[in-house]
Each structure stands twice: as structure tokens, then as C-alpha cells.
């Protein structure tokens, strides 16, 4: 190799050709986990990135991905890492379809599990947003169900930011209310889980937990059967936030145009 940094003084075309020839020689003669191939691969990708050749960057990663799948397996850490890299590159630079790489991660890593495995968590969070924005309601429902079960039962192992949990709850409730046959009791049960798990994961006095309690009160007030329960929740909120209620309200996340629909004027059931 010599010192690859010196080659940057060559004209761009000559440098590109040299890096590519070295990579091709290693790719065709080395095992996929050989240090020589890894180095040649990294140097070529870095060169392309420095010169903004993003289509070439994607192409090289795609070629290496095929080799990783074949020789290391679909679940190997290098395969998953390359899928994440391609998903990010395609999302930022527009070459290819990023969702295909994230969906492959979810399929391979979770393997149909009802809870999300650690290596697929970021991919599922990304696809939760994509499905919501694109209106793929059935896929959104499936992703929300898995993420919700993961958070409810494994919040100590799989840490999720409070901001994402609020978005997850709102998207989940929205798709259940507007694009599913879920009834009132199912919505109320999920909201109780939301409040209870917020207490366990974040603490009883933090803003997200107070907002979850407000949400539970709002759900309960819709049904005459739970009216007294709703009042007790509102009283609990008032008592715990008497000196800080303005901050809690001001910090309440703005819902998008669709989720805003799930705050109509309450009607008793």
C-alpha cells in the first residue's frame, strides 16, 4: 500500500483508478474478513466520500454487502452494520431505497419476534417514522406493536428516549383509533401501560410521566364509567404539578396534522 495519504497529491482520476485497482485485487483474492480487503475497502470509500462520489460509495457498500451475506451470513454483525450504512447513505444522498435496508435488518434480526432485538431497534424506530409519514397504516401498526411490547417489558434492557416514546404512543394510538378496529378498552389499556411504564422507566415526577397521566385522564373522561377515575387523575396532576403546570403544558409535544385529530371534543360513551 505505502502511505495512501500521499496518493491524494495525484490527479483525482489517477488516484481513483489506483484505489479501485487495489480494492478489486483484494476483493477478488482475499476472504471477506481479510484485513487487506478491509483496508482497501475503507481507503476507497474514504476517497469517494472526500470527493462527493456518493453513488460510487453506495455501489461499493452494496458489493461488499452481497459478499458479507454470502460468506458471513445475513445475521453477522458486519452484514447488519453494512445494511445500516447503506440505509443512512441512501436516506441522506438519495441513491437507492433506504427503507429496504432497514426492513431487511428488522426481518433478519427480529425473525418474527414479538419484541424487538437490540440490533434492530434503530431500524424499527426509523421505519416507525417512515410508515407514519407515508401512511402505511398496517405496517405502522405492526411496528408499533413490537416497539410497544419491547418498551413495556424490556425498558431496562432496550433504552428508548422519552421523546421517541411519546411519539410512539401518539402514532400507536392514532393508528388504532383511525385505521384499526380497536375499541375503547384497548386504547385505555395501552394508555394505562403508558403511564405505568413511564413511572418505571423515567420516574413519577418527570414531565413525560405527568403528560402520560394527563393523557390517561383525557381517555377516561370520554367514558361515563370512568369519569370519577378521570377526575382523580386530574387532581393527581394538579397536586403534583401545582407549581410547574405551565412548564408541563408548554413542553407538551406538538402533534402533527393527523395526530391532532385524536383530541376532539370528548364525547361520553
GROMACS .gro file of C-alpha atoms in nm:
model
  269
    1UNK     CA    1   0.000   0.000   0.000
    2UNK     CA    2   0.267   0.250   0.100
    3UNK     CA    3   0.129   0.565   0.255
    4UNK     CA    4  -0.213   0.606   0.093
    5UNK     CA    5  -0.226   0.973   0.201
    6UNK     CA    6   0.049   1.058  -0.049
    7UNK     CA    7  -0.170   0.942  -0.332
    8UNK     CA    8  -0.405   1.236  -0.275
    9UNK     CA    9  -0.144   1.454  -0.442
   10UNK     CA   10  -0.205   1.263  -0.767
   11UNK     CA   11  -0.471   1.387  -1.007
   12UNK     CA   12  -0.812   1.269  -0.891
   13UNK     CA   13  -0.859   1.027  -1.180
   14UNK     CA   14  -0.526   0.854  -1.125
   15UNK     CA   15  -0.585   0.827  -0.751
   16UNK     CA   16  -0.935   0.689  -0.804
   17UNK     CA   17  -0.810   0.430  -1.053
   18UNK     CA   18  -0.530   0.320  -0.822
   19UNK     CA   19  -0.752   0.284  -0.516
   20UNK     CA   20  -1.008   0.095  -0.723
   21UNK     CA   21  -0.749  -0.145  -0.867
   22UNK     CA   22  -0.612  -0.222  -0.521
   23UNK     CA   23  -0.966  -0.281  -0.391
   24UNK     CA   24  -1.054  -0.506  -0.687
   25UNK     CA   25  -0.737  -0.711  -0.644
   26UNK     CA   26  -0.814  -0.766  -0.275
   27UNK     CA   27  -1.184  -0.829  -0.332
   28UNK     CA   28  -1.110  -1.100  -0.590
   29UNK     CA   29  -0.832  -1.274  -0.397
   30UNK     CA   30  -0.898  -1.228  -0.024
   31UNK     CA   31  -1.152  -1.363   0.222
   32UNK     CA   32  -1.422  -1.109   0.307
   33UNK     CA   33  -1.287  -1.063   0.660
   34UNK     CA   34  -0.924  -1.034   0.547
   35UNK     CA   35  -0.753  -0.725   0.687
   36UNK     CA   36  -0.614  -0.635   0.345
   37UNK     CA   37  -0.959  -0.622   0.189
   38UNK     CA   38  -1.096  -0.425   0.483
   39UNK     CA   39  -0.817  -0.168   0.446
   40UNK     CA   40  -0.853  -0.137   0.066
   41UNK     CA   41  -1.231  -0.109   0.102
   42UNK     CA   42  -1.204   0.161   0.370
   43UNK     CA   43  -0.947   0.366   0.177
   44UNK     CA   44  -1.152   0.359  -0.144
   45UNK     CA   45  -1.474   0.455   0.035
   46UNK     CA   46  -1.300   0.737   0.221
   47UNK     CA   47  -1.160   0.871  -0.109
   48UNK     CA   48  -1.503   0.866  -0.273
   49UNK     CA   49  -1.660   1.036   0.029
   50UNK     CA   50  -1.399   1.313   0.032
   51UNK     CA   51  -1.476   1.388  -0.334
   52UNK     CA   52  -1.855   1.358  -0.300
   53UNK     CA   53  -1.884   1.048  -0.520
   54UNK     CA   54  -2.183   0.916  -0.327
   55UNK     CA   55  -2.316   0.686  -0.596
   56UNK     CA   56  -1.979   0.509  -0.603
   57UNK     CA   57  -1.980   0.489  -0.222
   58UNK     CA   58  -2.320   0.321  -0.229
   59UNK     CA   59  -2.209   0.087  -0.507
   60UNK     CA   60  -1.903  -0.034  -0.317
   61UNK     CA   61  -2.103  -0.091   0.002
   62UNK     CA   62  -2.365  -0.284  -0.196
   63UNK     CA   63  -2.098  -0.508  -0.348
   64UNK     CA   64  -1.944  -0.577  -0.008
   65UNK     CA   65  -2.290  -0.642   0.138
   66UNK     CA   66  -2.352  -0.918  -0.116
   67UNK     CA   67  -2.020  -1.078  -0.020
   68UNK     CA   68  -2.095  -1.048   0.352
   69UNK     CA   69  -2.437  -1.209   0.310
   70UNK     CA   70  -2.287  -1.497   0.113
   71UNK     CA   71  -1.978  -1.572   0.318
   72UNK     CA   72  -2.059  -1.444   0.669
   73UNK     CA   73  -2.436  -1.479   0.680
   74UNK     CA   74  -2.732  -1.244   0.695
   75UNK     CA   75  -2.715  -1.207   1.073
   76UNK     CA   76  -2.343  -1.137   1.101
   77UNK     CA   77  -2.253  -0.809   1.269
   78UNK     CA   78  -2.066  -0.684   0.959
   79UNK     CA   79  -2.370  -0.758   0.742
   80UNK     CA   80  -2.601  -0.568   0.977
   81UNK     CA   81  -2.353  -0.280   1.007
   82UNK     CA   82  -2.332  -0.251   0.628
   83UNK     CA   83  -2.712  -0.253   0.598
   84UNK     CA   84  -2.730   0.037   0.843
   85UNK     CA   85  -2.459   0.221   0.649
   86UNK     CA   86  -2.647   0.177   0.322
   87UNK     CA   87  -2.975   0.280   0.480
   88UNK     CA   88  -2.819   0.602   0.606
   89UNK     CA   89  -2.637   0.677   0.279
   90UNK     CA   90  -2.948   0.625   0.068
   91UNK     CA   91  -3.159   0.833   0.303
   92UNK     CA   92  -2.916   1.126   0.300
   93UNK     CA   93  -2.790   1.117  -0.058
   94UNK     CA   94  -3.086   0.967  -0.242
   95UNK     CA   95  -2.918   0.673  -0.415
   96UNK     CA   96  -3.146   0.370  -0.377
   97UNK     CA   97  -3.426   0.297  -0.131
   98UNK     CA   98  -3.318   0.328   0.231
   99UNK     CA   99  -3.628   0.156   0.368
  100UNK     CA  100  -3.530  -0.172   0.200
  101UNK     CA  101  -3.213  -0.194   0.407
  102UNK     CA  102  -3.387  -0.110   0.734
  103UNK     CA  103  -3.665  -0.358   0.661
  104UNK     CA  104  -3.406  -0.629   0.594
  105UNK     CA  105  -3.245  -0.558   0.931
  106UNK     CA  106  -3.583  -0.590   1.103
  107UNK     CA  107  -3.670  -0.913   0.922
  108UNK     CA  108  -3.332  -1.079   0.976
  109UNK     CA  109  -3.264  -0.970   1.333
  110UNK     CA  110  -3.613  -0.994   1.483
  111UNK     CA  111  -3.708  -1.307   1.288
  112UNK     CA  112  -4.077  -1.264   1.366
  113UNK     CA  113  -4.028  -1.199   1.737
  114UNK     CA  114  -4.297  -1.001   1.919
  115UNK     CA  115  -4.027  -0.792   2.086
  116UNK     CA  116  -3.750  -0.602   1.911
  117UNK     CA  117  -3.394  -0.729   1.938
  118UNK     CA  118  -3.125  -0.476   2.026
  119UNK     CA  119  -2.959  -0.465   1.682
  120UNK     CA  120  -3.290  -0.391   1.509
  121UNK     CA  121  -3.409  -0.117   1.745
  122UNK     CA  122  -3.276   0.180   1.549
  123UNK     CA  123  -3.412   0.036   1.223
  124UNK     CA  124  -3.757  -0.006   1.378
  125UNK     CA  125  -3.758   0.348   1.516
  126UNK     CA  126  -3.671   0.479   1.169
  127UNK     CA  127  -3.939   0.272   0.996
  128UNK     CA  128  -4.195   0.379   1.257
  129UNK     CA  129  -4.144   0.735   1.136
  130UNK     CA  130  -4.135   0.640   0.767
  131UNK     CA  131  -4.455   0.434   0.780
  132UNK     CA  132  -4.635   0.711   0.967
  133UNK     CA  133  -4.524   0.983   0.726
  134UNK     CA  134  -4.606   0.771   0.420
  135UNK     CA  135  -4.941   0.649   0.553
  136UNK     CA  136  -4.859   0.276   0.556
  137UNK     CA  137  -5.102   0.211   0.839
  138UNK     CA  138  -5.092  -0.168   0.860
  139UNK     CA  139  -4.711  -0.172   0.863
  140UNK     CA  140  -4.711   0.112   1.117
  141UNK     CA  141  -4.945  -0.085   1.342
  142UNK     CA  142  -4.718  -0.390   1.330
  143UNK     CA  143  -4.406  -0.189   1.407
  144UNK     CA  144  -4.578  -0.001   1.690
  145UNK     CA  145  -4.699  -0.326   1.845
  146UNK     CA  146  -4.347  -0.471   1.854
  147UNK     CA  147  -4.186  -0.149   1.980
  148UNK     CA  148  -4.456  -0.108   2.242
  149UNK     CA  149  -4.414  -0.464   2.374
  150UNK     CA  150  -4.039  -0.412   2.378
  151UNK     CA  151  -4.064  -0.095   2.582
  152UNK     CA  152  -4.331  -0.227   2.820
  153UNK     CA  153  -4.145  -0.547   2.904
  154UNK     CA  154  -3.779  -0.470   2.834
  155UNK     CA  155  -3.733  -0.098   2.903
  156UNK     CA  156  -3.436  -0.175   3.130
  157UNK     CA  157  -3.251  -0.362   2.854
  158UNK     CA  158  -3.352  -0.160   2.548
  159UNK     CA  159  -3.331   0.206   2.638
  160UNK     CA  160  -3.556   0.437   2.437
  161UNK     CA  161  -3.553   0.815   2.465
  162UNK     CA  162  -3.859   0.972   2.627
  163UNK     CA  163  -3.917   1.190   2.321
  164UNK     CA  164  -3.944   0.882   2.099
  165UNK     CA  165  -4.173   0.706   2.348
  166UNK     CA  166  -4.418   0.997   2.330
  167UNK     CA  167  -4.413   0.984   1.950
  168UNK     CA  168  -4.456   0.606   1.959
  169UNK     CA  169  -4.757   0.634   2.188
  170UNK     CA  170  -4.922   0.901   1.973
  171UNK     CA  171  -4.862   0.709   1.649
  172UNK     CA  172  -4.982   0.384   1.803
  173UNK     CA  173  -5.299   0.537   1.942
  174UNK     CA  174  -5.362   0.723   1.616
  175UNK     CA  175  -5.340   0.412   1.400
  176UNK     CA  176  -5.558   0.215   1.644
  177UNK     CA  177  -5.824   0.486   1.655
  178UNK     CA  178  -5.835   0.571   1.285
  179UNK     CA  179  -5.705   0.273   1.092
  180UNK     CA  180  -5.796  -0.029   1.302
  181UNK     CA  181  -6.096  -0.187   1.468
  182UNK     CA  182  -5.959  -0.138   1.818
  183UNK     CA  183  -6.219  -0.047   2.077
  184UNK     CA  184  -6.218   0.196   2.366
  185UNK     CA  185  -6.096  -0.055   2.626
  186UNK     CA  186  -5.791  -0.144   2.417
  187UNK     CA  187  -5.699   0.226   2.390
  188UNK     CA  188  -5.747   0.273   2.764
  189UNK     CA  189  -5.533  -0.033   2.844
  190UNK     CA  190  -5.246   0.097   2.630
  191UNK     CA  191  -5.270   0.438   2.793
  192UNK     CA  192  -5.256   0.280   3.139
  193UNK     CA  193  -4.945   0.089   3.026
  194UNK     CA  194  -4.802   0.418   2.902
  195UNK     CA  195  -4.849   0.588   3.238
  196UNK     CA  196  -4.730   0.289   3.445
  197UNK     CA  197  -4.419   0.222   3.236
  198UNK     CA  198  -4.326   0.590   3.230
  199UNK     CA  199  -4.315   0.577   3.609
  200UNK     CA  200  -4.089   0.270   3.600
  201UNK     CA  201  -3.863   0.389   3.319
  202UNK     CA  202  -3.837   0.763   3.384
  203UNK     CA  203  -3.974   0.834   3.732
  204UNK     CA  204  -4.304   0.960   3.871
  205UNK     CA  205  -4.232   1.332   3.871
  206UNK     CA  206  -4.075   1.387   3.527
  207UNK     CA  207  -4.259   1.571   3.252
  208UNK     CA  208  -4.333   1.271   3.030
  209UNK     CA  209  -4.497   1.086   3.319
  210UNK     CA  210  -4.715   1.385   3.406
  211UNK     CA  211  -4.820   1.416   3.042
  212UNK     CA  212  -4.897   1.043   3.034
  213UNK     CA  213  -5.123   1.092   3.336
  214UNK     CA  214  -5.297   1.382   3.161
  215UNK     CA  215  -5.346   1.159   2.857
  216UNK     CA  216  -5.495   0.884   3.074
  217UNK     CA  217  -5.735   1.133   3.232
  218UNK     CA  218  -5.835   1.251   2.885
  219UNK     CA  219  -5.907   0.893   2.775
  220UNK     CA  220  -6.107   0.816   3.090
  221UNK     CA  221  -6.319   1.129   3.067
  222UNK     CA  222  -6.458   1.005   2.735
  223UNK     CA  223  -6.648   0.724   2.910
  224UNK     CA  224  -6.903   0.785   3.182
  225UNK     CA  225  -6.796   0.463   3.353
  226UNK     CA  226  -6.451   0.611   3.420
  227UNK     CA  227  -6.549   0.970   3.493
  228UNK     CA  228  -6.462   0.957   3.863
  229UNK     CA  229  -6.131   0.794   3.775
  230UNK     CA  230  -6.059   1.076   3.531
  231UNK     CA  231  -6.128   1.335   3.800
  232UNK     CA  232  -5.888   1.162   4.039
  233UNK     CA  233  -5.617   1.168   3.771
  234UNK     CA  234  -5.669   1.539   3.707
  235UNK     CA  235  -5.647   1.601   4.081
  236UNK     CA  236  -5.325   1.400   4.095
  237UNK     CA  237  -5.181   1.608   3.814
  238UNK     CA  238  -5.284   1.929   3.987
  239UNK     CA  239  -5.133   1.817   4.315
  240UNK     CA  240  -4.800   1.702   4.172
  241UNK     CA  241  -4.755   1.994   3.935
  242UNK     CA  242  -4.920   2.281   4.118
  243UNK     CA  243  -4.608   2.495   4.086
  244UNK     CA  244  -4.498   2.370   3.748
  245UNK     CA  245  -4.813   2.312   3.542
  246UNK     CA  246  -4.732   2.586   3.292
  247UNK     CA  247  -4.399   2.425   3.210
  248UNK     CA  248  -4.560   2.083   3.161
  249UNK     CA  249  -4.823   2.226   2.927
  250UNK     CA  250  -4.573   2.434   2.732
  251UNK     CA  251  -4.345   2.134   2.693
  252UNK     CA  252  -4.623   1.910   2.562
  253UNK     CA  253  -4.511   1.788   2.215
  254UNK     CA  254  -4.693   1.934   1.917
  255UNK     CA  255  -4.876   1.665   1.727
  256UNK     CA  256  -4.872   1.653   1.350
  257UNK     CA  257  -5.184   1.730   1.150
  258UNK     CA  258  -5.304   1.371   1.170
  259UNK     CA  259  -5.244   1.303   1.540
  260UNK     CA  260  -5.417   1.631   1.625
  261UNK     CA  261  -5.735   1.456   1.518
  262UNK     CA  262  -5.727   1.238   1.823
  263UNK     CA  263  -5.814   1.525   2.055
  264UNK     CA  264  -6.171   1.600   1.952
  265UNK     CA  265  -6.418   1.736   2.199
  266UNK     CA  266  -6.473   1.449   2.442
  267UNK     CA  267  -6.800   1.260   2.400
  268UNK     CA  268  -6.925   1.031   2.670
  269UNK     CA  269  -6.966   0.668   2.571
   0.00000   0.00000   0.00000
